[in-house]
Amino acid sequence: MNDDSVRARVRVRAPELIGKGGWLNTGGDDLTLTDLRGKIVLLDFWTFCCINCLHVLDELRELEEKHRDTLVIIGVHSPKFVHEAEHQAVVDAVERYEVHHPVLDDPELATWKQYAVRAWPTLVVIDPEGYVVAQHAGEGHANALRTLVEELEAEHGAKGTLRRGDGPYVPPEPVATDLRFPGKAVLLPSGNFLVSDTTRHQLVELEPDGETVVRRIGDGEFREPQGLAVLPGGTSLTKSGGGKVVVADTVHHALRLFDPATGTSERIAGTGRQWWQGSPTSGPALDVDLSSPWDVAWWQGKVWIAMAGVHQLWTYDPESGTVEVAAGTTNEGLVDGPAGEAWFAQPSGLAATEDRLWVADSETSALRWVDPEGFVHTAVGTGLFDFGHRDGDAGQALLQHPLGVTALPDGSVAVSDTYNHALRRFDPASGEVTTLATDLREPSDAVVVGEDVVVVESARHRLTRLRLPEEAVQVESVAHRTQREATEVAPGALRLDVVFQAPKGQKLDERYGPSTRLLVSSTPPELLLTGEGTGTDLFRELALNPELTEGVLHVSAMAASCDDDPENEYPACHVHQQDWGVPVRVTEGGAARLPLILAGMDG
C-alpha cells in the first residue's frame, strides 16, 4: 500500500460469493455481498490441510475481535485434496480449528477462480461499497490489515457508508465427547494411553481400554497440542528414569515436558513466538523461535521435531539444552539428498527405528525417511500435486495427506493415511504398499499394543483398536491430481512479477541490505532454462524450455517492511512471506507475464 488515499485505489467490483457446499456458521442462512454491504469484508481463501492457512487463522483472531462491529471475516474454503471437498470434512475442520466466522464451502473453486487466487492462503479486502481494495498472499499481513481496516472505518464512517453492528456469525451447538479431534497418542509405562486432545487444548490420560478417562491435563498450558514422545531413562530430563513425555505444543510454537508422576509440565523449547525467515536456526532451546511443531520422536539421543510450519526437521538436545535445524531448507516440495539440501512439505508424523527416522510428509502425500548418515530418502510419493489410494510397488503407490507413521514389530511401518481414511503399510524389504484397514475417519496416528494397533480416529473423536491383519485389504486404486487449473504461459521468455506494496506508514527495511528475497525453481528442473535460483529483486526474467508442455514453478518470496518514522530509532518491523507452487501449461498464445500478489493490487 502506498501513501495515496483509499479514494485513489483502483475500483474493482467484488465478484459474488459462490460455493456448491453452502455456508457454515450462519445459522443456516446463505450470504451475498448485498447482505454485507456497509461492512468491511475480509475474504480468507484457505484449505484445512495448509499449515500457513492455520497460521493466518490465528493471526486474524485479534483483528476479528477488535473490529467485530465493522469487519466481517469470511473463510472461503478452497480444497486442494479430494477429501477436503467433502462437506462434512469442512464442517469438522471449522470446529477443529475454532473458526469463529462464516465459512463458504467452495468445493469446485468457483469463488477462487472469480477472484483469480493463486495460493493458499490469500486474503482479499472488500470495502463497505463492495469494491476490492487489497489482496495479500501468505503470512505476516496482520499489521497491514489492521491499518487498512482502521483507514476504511474512518473513510466510510465519514461518508456514511459504514454499517456498525453484529455480523452474520452464528456459532454451532457444542457436542459432548470425551475427546475432540485428538491428534496423537502414546503408550505410557503404566499401560495407560496419553492422547493430545487437540481442539480442547489438553492432554487426556485414558485407561488401557482406550476409553475410560483417568484425568485431563492442562488449563491454559497447551494450545492445539499434537505430537507426543516418551523419553527413555538416562537423559538429563529423565535422571530418575524414563516416562516423561515431550509434547509438541503446536500453536504455542513450543515443546513442553510433561511428567505423568506429578501431572505438571514445563516449557523446554521455543519462545512462544513463531519462527520467521532471518530468525536464529540454532541455539539455547528457550531462546529460539519454533514454527508449528507437529510431532516429536526420540532418535539417536535427541528429540526430533517435525517442524510443519517451515517444512523442516529440527532436533532438541536435552544434554546441551539446544535446538537446531537437522534437515530441510524451508522450501516446500519433495527433494531427496543430503539433509541440508532436502525439501519437505509440512512434515507431520515421525517414527523412529534403529536405522531410520520415518517421516509422514503430508503436503506431498509422501512417506520419507532419514538415515543415520543424514540423507533423506522417499519411499512413497512424487510431489505436491499427485495423490490417491493405490497399493502395490512403492514407486507407483499413492497416499493422500498422511499425518502419522508408526513402526511395526516386523520392520515395516503403518501410515495413518489421513485423507484416505485408511491405515496403510509399507514394507521396506519388499518395497510394497498395502492397505491394513479402511473405514476409519481421518486417522492421524497409531500405537502398537501387543498384537493390536490402536488408531487415533481424529474425526470420530476416539481411539480405535484393531488386530493387525495377516492379509491386506483389497481396495480399488484411485489416483488424483489437485484440481487447480494450470496457468497457460507462452514458450520462451516469461516475466515473473511478485507484487508487493508496503503497508501505509511503512517502507521496505533496507537498513542492513536488501529487504526482499525471491527464490525460483521448477518441477521438473528442465522446465527452466534460465531464471532459477535466489535473488533480491521481486521480479525475474525466466526462460521456459520449449520442449516441455507442462510443469510447476516453485516461487518463494519474502519482504520486510518497517514503520516509516525517522524519529523512531527502533521502528516496528514485519515480515511478509509466501510460497507458491504454480502449475503451468506451455502453449502458444499463453501469457508472457506471471503476476503473483504478495501484498497490494496488481496495477
PDB file of C-alpha atoms in Angstrom, residues 178-348:
ATOM      1  CA  ASP A 178     -14.542 -37.320  25.880  1.00  0.00           C
ATOM      2  CA  LEU A 179     -12.077 -36.418  23.115  1.00  0.00           C
ATOM      3  CA  ARG A 180     -12.466 -33.719  20.469  1.00  0.00           C
ATOM      4  CA  PHE A 181     -10.332 -34.112  17.350  1.00  0.00           C
ATOM      5  CA  PRO A 182      -7.475 -35.928  19.115  1.00  0.00           C
ATOM      6  CA  GLY A 183      -4.146 -35.652  17.323  1.00  0.00           C
ATOM      7  CA  LYS A 184      -1.538 -38.120  18.598  1.00  0.00           C
ATOM      8  CA  ALA A 185      -1.231 -40.825  21.256  1.00  0.00           C
ATOM      9  CA  VAL A 186       1.484 -42.723  23.125  1.00  0.00           C
ATOM     10  CA  LEU A 187       1.535 -45.691  25.480  1.00  0.00           C
ATOM     11  CA  LEU A 188       2.772 -44.752  28.952  1.00  0.00           C
ATOM     12  CA  PRO A 189       4.891 -47.143  31.061  1.00  0.00           C
ATOM     13  CA  SER A 190       1.805 -47.635  33.244  1.00  0.00           C
ATOM     14  CA  GLY A 191      -0.066 -49.187  30.322  1.00  0.00           C
ATOM     15  CA  ASN A 192      -2.364 -46.187  30.036  1.00  0.00           C
ATOM     16  CA  PHE A 193      -2.645 -44.045  26.918  1.00  0.00           C
ATOM     17  CA  LEU A 194      -1.783 -40.354  26.746  1.00  0.00           C
ATOM     18  CA  VAL A 195      -3.665 -38.512  23.992  1.00  0.00           C
ATOM     19  CA  SER A 196      -3.328 -34.951  22.714  1.00  0.00           C
ATOM     20  CA  ASP A 197      -6.914 -33.652  22.818  1.00  0.00           C
ATOM     21  CA  THR A 198      -6.176 -31.002  20.259  1.00  0.00           C
ATOM     22  CA  THR A 199      -9.321 -28.906  19.965  1.00  0.00           C
ATOM     23  CA  ARG A 200      -9.795 -28.790  23.746  1.00  0.00           C
ATOM     24  CA  HIS A 201      -6.139 -27.767  24.248  1.00  0.00           C
ATOM     25  CA  GLN A 202      -5.442 -30.543  26.728  1.00  0.00           C
ATOM     26  CA  LEU A 203      -3.796 -33.916  27.213  1.00  0.00           C
ATOM     27  CA  VAL A 204      -6.053 -36.772  28.277  1.00  0.00           C
ATOM     28  CA  GLU A 205      -4.886 -39.931  30.039  1.00  0.00           C
ATOM     29  CA  LEU A 206      -7.016 -43.000  29.280  1.00  0.00           C
ATOM     30  CA  GLU A 207      -7.051 -46.446  30.840  1.00  0.00           C
ATOM     31  CA  PRO A 208      -5.746 -49.399  28.755  1.00  0.00           C
ATOM     32  CA  ASP A 209      -9.224 -49.839  27.260  1.00  0.00           C
ATOM     33  CA  GLY A 210      -8.607 -46.581  25.368  1.00  0.00           C
ATOM     34  CA  GLU A 211     -11.957 -45.193  26.509  1.00  0.00           C
ATOM     35  CA  THR A 212     -12.074 -44.556  30.272  1.00  0.00           C
ATOM     36  CA  VAL A 213     -10.764 -41.114  31.215  1.00  0.00           C
ATOM     37  CA  VAL A 214      -8.244 -41.127  34.084  1.00  0.00           C
ATOM     38  CA  ARG A 215      -7.521 -37.388  34.077  1.00  0.00           C
ATOM     39  CA  ARG A 216      -7.275 -34.287  31.955  1.00  0.00           C
ATOM     40  CA  ILE A 217      -4.063 -32.278  31.901  1.00  0.00           C
ATOM     41  CA  GLY A 218      -3.679 -28.643  31.004  1.00  0.00           C
ATOM     42  CA  ASP A 219      -5.517 -25.476  31.858  1.00  0.00           C
ATOM     43  CA  GLY A 220      -4.026 -22.883  29.558  1.00  0.00           C
ATOM     44  CA  GLU A 221      -0.607 -24.530  29.194  1.00  0.00           C
ATOM     45  CA  PHE A 222      -1.290 -26.008  25.752  1.00  0.00           C
ATOM     46  CA  ARG A 223      -2.719 -24.675  22.505  1.00  0.00           C
ATOM     47  CA  GLU A 224      -3.737 -27.340  19.981  1.00  0.00           C
ATOM     48  CA  PRO A 225      -1.126 -29.865  21.172  1.00  0.00           C
ATOM     49  CA  GLN A 226      -0.172 -32.620  18.737  1.00  0.00           C
ATOM     50  CA  GLY A 227       2.880 -34.895  18.907  1.00  0.00           C
ATOM     51  CA  LEU A 228       3.967 -36.878  21.972  1.00  0.00           C
ATOM     52  CA  ALA A 229       7.207 -38.765  22.650  1.00  0.00           C
ATOM     53  CA  VAL A 230       8.013 -40.816  25.762  1.00  0.00           C
ATOM     54  CA  LEU A 231      11.635 -40.269  26.797  1.00  0.00           C
ATOM     55  CA  PRO A 232      13.906 -43.121  27.898  1.00  0.00           C
ATOM     56  CA  GLY A 233      15.708 -43.064  31.219  1.00  0.00           C
ATOM     57  CA  GLY A 234      19.222 -41.740  31.497  1.00  0.00           C
ATOM     58  CA  THR A 235      18.809 -38.323  29.883  1.00  0.00           C
ATOM     59  CA  SER A 236      19.221 -35.041  31.703  1.00  0.00           C
ATOM     60  CA  LEU A 237      15.441 -34.691  31.599  1.00  0.00           C
ATOM     61  CA  THR A 238      14.784 -38.178  32.992  1.00  0.00           C
ATOM     62  CA  LYS A 239      17.544 -38.788  35.527  1.00  0.00           C
ATOM     63  CA  SER A 240      15.201 -40.711  37.798  1.00  0.00           C
ATOM     64  CA  GLY A 241      14.008 -42.980  34.999  1.00  0.00           C
ATOM     65  CA  GLY A 242      12.046 -42.704  31.782  1.00  0.00           C
ATOM     66  CA  GLY A 243       8.404 -41.992  31.271  1.00  0.00           C
ATOM     67  CA  LYS A 244       8.358 -38.234  30.927  1.00  0.00           C
ATOM     68  CA  VAL A 245       6.683 -37.043  27.731  1.00  0.00           C
ATOM     69  CA  VAL A 246       7.736 -34.338  25.294  1.00  0.00           C
ATOM     70  CA  VAL A 247       4.686 -32.552  23.900  1.00  0.00           C
ATOM     71  CA  ALA A 248       4.548 -30.603  20.626  1.00  0.00           C
ATOM     72  CA  ASP A 249       2.605 -27.528  21.780  1.00  0.00           C
ATOM     73  CA  THR A 250       1.790 -26.631  18.215  1.00  0.00           C
ATOM     74  CA  VAL A 251       0.067 -23.243  18.250  1.00  0.00           C
ATOM     75  CA  HIS A 252       2.297 -22.015  21.085  1.00  0.00           C
ATOM     76  CA  HIS A 253       5.271 -22.879  18.820  1.00  0.00           C
ATOM     77  CA  ALA A 254       6.949 -24.711  21.694  1.00  0.00           C
ATOM     78  CA  LEU A 255       7.888 -28.044  23.240  1.00  0.00           C
ATOM     79  CA  ARG A 256       6.744 -28.872  26.747  1.00  0.00           C
ATOM     80  CA  LEU A 257       7.854 -31.664  29.078  1.00  0.00           C
ATOM     81  CA  PHE A 258       5.025 -33.448  30.881  1.00  0.00           C
ATOM     82  CA  ASP A 259       5.688 -35.551  33.978  1.00  0.00           C
ATOM     83  CA  PRO A 260       2.940 -38.187  34.445  1.00  0.00           C
ATOM     84  CA  ALA A 261       4.060 -38.750  38.042  1.00  0.00           C
ATOM     85  CA  THR A 262       3.305 -35.188  39.115  1.00  0.00           C
ATOM     86  CA  GLY A 263       0.887 -34.065  36.399  1.00  0.00           C
ATOM     87  CA  THR A 264       2.979 -30.951  35.767  1.00  0.00           C
ATOM     88  CA  SER A 265       4.528 -29.610  32.577  1.00  0.00           C
ATOM     89  CA  GLU A 266       7.204 -27.070  31.716  1.00  0.00           C
ATOM     90  CA  ARG A 267       8.334 -25.417  28.505  1.00  0.00           C
ATOM     91  CA  ILE A 268      11.682 -26.787  27.335  1.00  0.00           C
ATOM     92  CA  ALA A 269      11.993 -25.286  23.828  1.00  0.00           C
ATOM     93  CA  GLY A 270      10.605 -22.327  21.910  1.00  0.00           C
ATOM     94  CA  THR A 271       9.793 -18.784  22.936  1.00  0.00           C
ATOM     95  CA  GLY A 272       6.085 -18.831  22.142  1.00  0.00           C
ATOM     96  CA  ARG A 273       6.767 -16.735  19.045  1.00  0.00           C
ATOM     97  CA  GLN A 274       6.581 -18.087  15.503  1.00  0.00           C
ATOM     98  CA  TRP A 275       9.857 -18.503  13.585  1.00  0.00           C
ATOM     99  CA  TRP A 276      10.317 -16.214  10.566  1.00  0.00           C
ATOM    100  CA  GLN A 277      12.971 -16.089   7.866  1.00  0.00           C
ATOM    101  CA  GLY A 278      16.093 -14.494   9.321  1.00  0.00           C
ATOM    102  CA  SER A 279      15.481 -15.778  12.847  1.00  0.00           C
ATOM    103  CA  PRO A 280      18.138 -17.973  14.507  1.00  0.00           C
ATOM    104  CA  THR A 281      18.087 -21.634  13.468  1.00  0.00           C
ATOM    105  CA  SER A 282      20.059 -22.936  16.435  1.00  0.00           C
ATOM    106  CA  GLY A 283      20.937 -22.021  19.985  1.00  0.00           C
ATOM    107  CA  PRO A 284      19.621 -22.284  23.543  1.00  0.00           C
ATOM    108  CA  ALA A 285      16.271 -24.018  23.215  1.00  0.00           C
ATOM    109  CA  LEU A 286      14.276 -21.481  25.228  1.00  0.00           C
ATOM    110  CA  ASP A 287      15.689 -18.566  23.198  1.00  0.00           C
ATOM    111  CA  VAL A 288      14.975 -19.852  19.663  1.00  0.00           C
ATOM    112  CA  ASP A 289      11.606 -19.421  17.932  1.00  0.00           C
ATOM    113  CA  LEU A 290       9.874 -22.523  16.532  1.00  0.00           C
ATOM    114  CA  SER A 291       7.061 -22.845  13.988  1.00  0.00           C
ATOM    115  CA  SER A 292       4.142 -25.226  14.494  1.00  0.00           C
ATOM    116  CA  PRO A 293       5.943 -28.326  15.755  1.00  0.00           C
ATOM    117  CA  TRP A 294       3.542 -31.144  14.802  1.00  0.00           C
ATOM    118  CA  ASP A 295       5.236 -34.322  16.014  1.00  0.00           C
ATOM    119  CA  VAL A 296       8.236 -35.439  18.067  1.00  0.00           C
ATOM    120  CA  ALA A 297      10.270 -38.654  18.299  1.00  0.00           C
ATOM    121  CA  TRP A 298      13.312 -39.866  20.247  1.00  0.00           C
ATOM    122  CA  TRP A 299      16.108 -40.941  17.860  1.00  0.00           C
ATOM    123  CA  GLN A 300      19.897 -41.020  18.134  1.00  0.00           C
ATOM    124  CA  GLY A 301      19.939 -39.429  21.579  1.00  0.00           C
ATOM    125  CA  LYS A 302      17.837 -36.395  20.622  1.00  0.00           C
ATOM    126  CA  VAL A 303      14.224 -35.340  20.277  1.00  0.00           C
ATOM    127  CA  TRP A 304      13.481 -34.927  16.588  1.00  0.00           C
ATOM    128  CA  ILE A 305      10.820 -32.380  15.689  1.00  0.00           C
ATOM    129  CA  ALA A 306       8.560 -32.354  12.625  1.00  0.00           C
ATOM    130  CA  MET A 307       8.529 -28.578  12.177  1.00  0.00           C
ATOM    131  CA  ALA A 308       5.472 -28.406   9.939  1.00  0.00           C
ATOM    132  CA  GLY A 309       5.361 -24.611   9.835  1.00  0.00           C
ATOM    133  CA  VAL A 310       8.680 -24.262   7.986  1.00  0.00           C
ATOM    134  CA  HIS A 311       8.896 -27.648   6.190  1.00  0.00           C
ATOM    135  CA  GLN A 312      11.911 -28.841   8.155  1.00  0.00           C
ATOM    136  CA  LEU A 313      13.092 -31.322  10.763  1.00  0.00           C
ATOM    137  CA  TRP A 314      14.758 -29.882  13.867  1.00  0.00           C
ATOM    138  CA  THR A 315      16.336 -31.524  16.899  1.00  0.00           C
ATOM    139  CA  TYR A 316      16.288 -30.777  20.602  1.00  0.00           C
ATOM    140  CA  ASP A 317      19.305 -31.983  22.580  1.00  0.00           C
ATOM    141  CA  PRO A 318      18.385 -32.446  26.248  1.00  0.00           C
ATOM    142  CA  GLU A 319      22.044 -32.666  27.318  1.00  0.00           C
ATOM    143  CA  SER A 320      23.019 -29.264  25.922  1.00  0.00           C
ATOM    144  CA  GLY A 321      19.547 -27.720  26.098  1.00  0.00           C
ATOM    145  CA  THR A 322      19.813 -26.556  22.490  1.00  0.00           C
ATOM    146  CA  VAL A 323      17.805 -26.807  19.278  1.00  0.00           C
ATOM    147  CA  GLU A 324      18.958 -26.720  15.670  1.00  0.00           C
ATOM    148  CA  VAL A 325      17.800 -27.439  12.133  1.00  0.00           C
ATOM    149  CA  ALA A 326      18.528 -31.047  11.177  1.00  0.00           C
ATOM    150  CA  ALA A 327      17.035 -31.331   7.672  1.00  0.00           C
ATOM    151  CA  GLY A 328      15.225 -29.186   5.122  1.00  0.00           C
ATOM    152  CA  THR A 329      15.726 -25.744   3.619  1.00  0.00           C
ATOM    153  CA  THR A 330      12.256 -24.185   4.358  1.00  0.00           C
ATOM    154  CA  ASN A 331      11.442 -24.620   0.662  1.00  0.00           C
ATOM    155  CA  GLU A 332       8.276 -26.661   0.186  1.00  0.00           C
ATOM    156  CA  GLY A 333       8.447 -29.708  -2.028  1.00  0.00           C
ATOM    157  CA  LEU A 334       9.894 -33.200  -2.399  1.00  0.00           C
ATOM    158  CA  VAL A 335      13.659 -33.274  -2.892  1.00  0.00           C
ATOM    159  CA  ASP A 336      15.882 -36.046  -1.524  1.00  0.00           C
ATOM    160  CA  GLY A 337      19.579 -35.966  -0.750  1.00  0.00           C
ATOM    161  CA  PRO A 338      21.805 -34.555   1.994  1.00  0.00           C
ATOM    162  CA  ALA A 339      19.719 -33.297   4.917  1.00  0.00           C
ATOM    163  CA  GLY A 340      20.757 -29.685   4.434  1.00  0.00           C
ATOM    164  CA  GLU A 341      19.598 -29.713   0.801  1.00  0.00           C
ATOM    165  CA  ALA A 342      16.400 -31.776   1.099  1.00  0.00           C
ATOM    166  CA  TRP A 343      12.922 -30.297   0.742  1.00  0.00           C
ATOM    167  CA  PHE A 344       9.933 -31.323   2.833  1.00  0.00           C
ATOM    168  CA  ALA A 345       6.303 -30.234   2.707  1.00  0.00           C
ATOM    169  CA  GLN A 346       4.654 -29.928   6.093  1.00  0.00           C
ATOM    170  CA  PRO A 347       6.156 -32.963   7.863  1.00  0.00           C
ATOM    171  CA  SER A 348       3.520 -34.076  10.381  1.00  0.00           C
TER     172      SER A 348
END
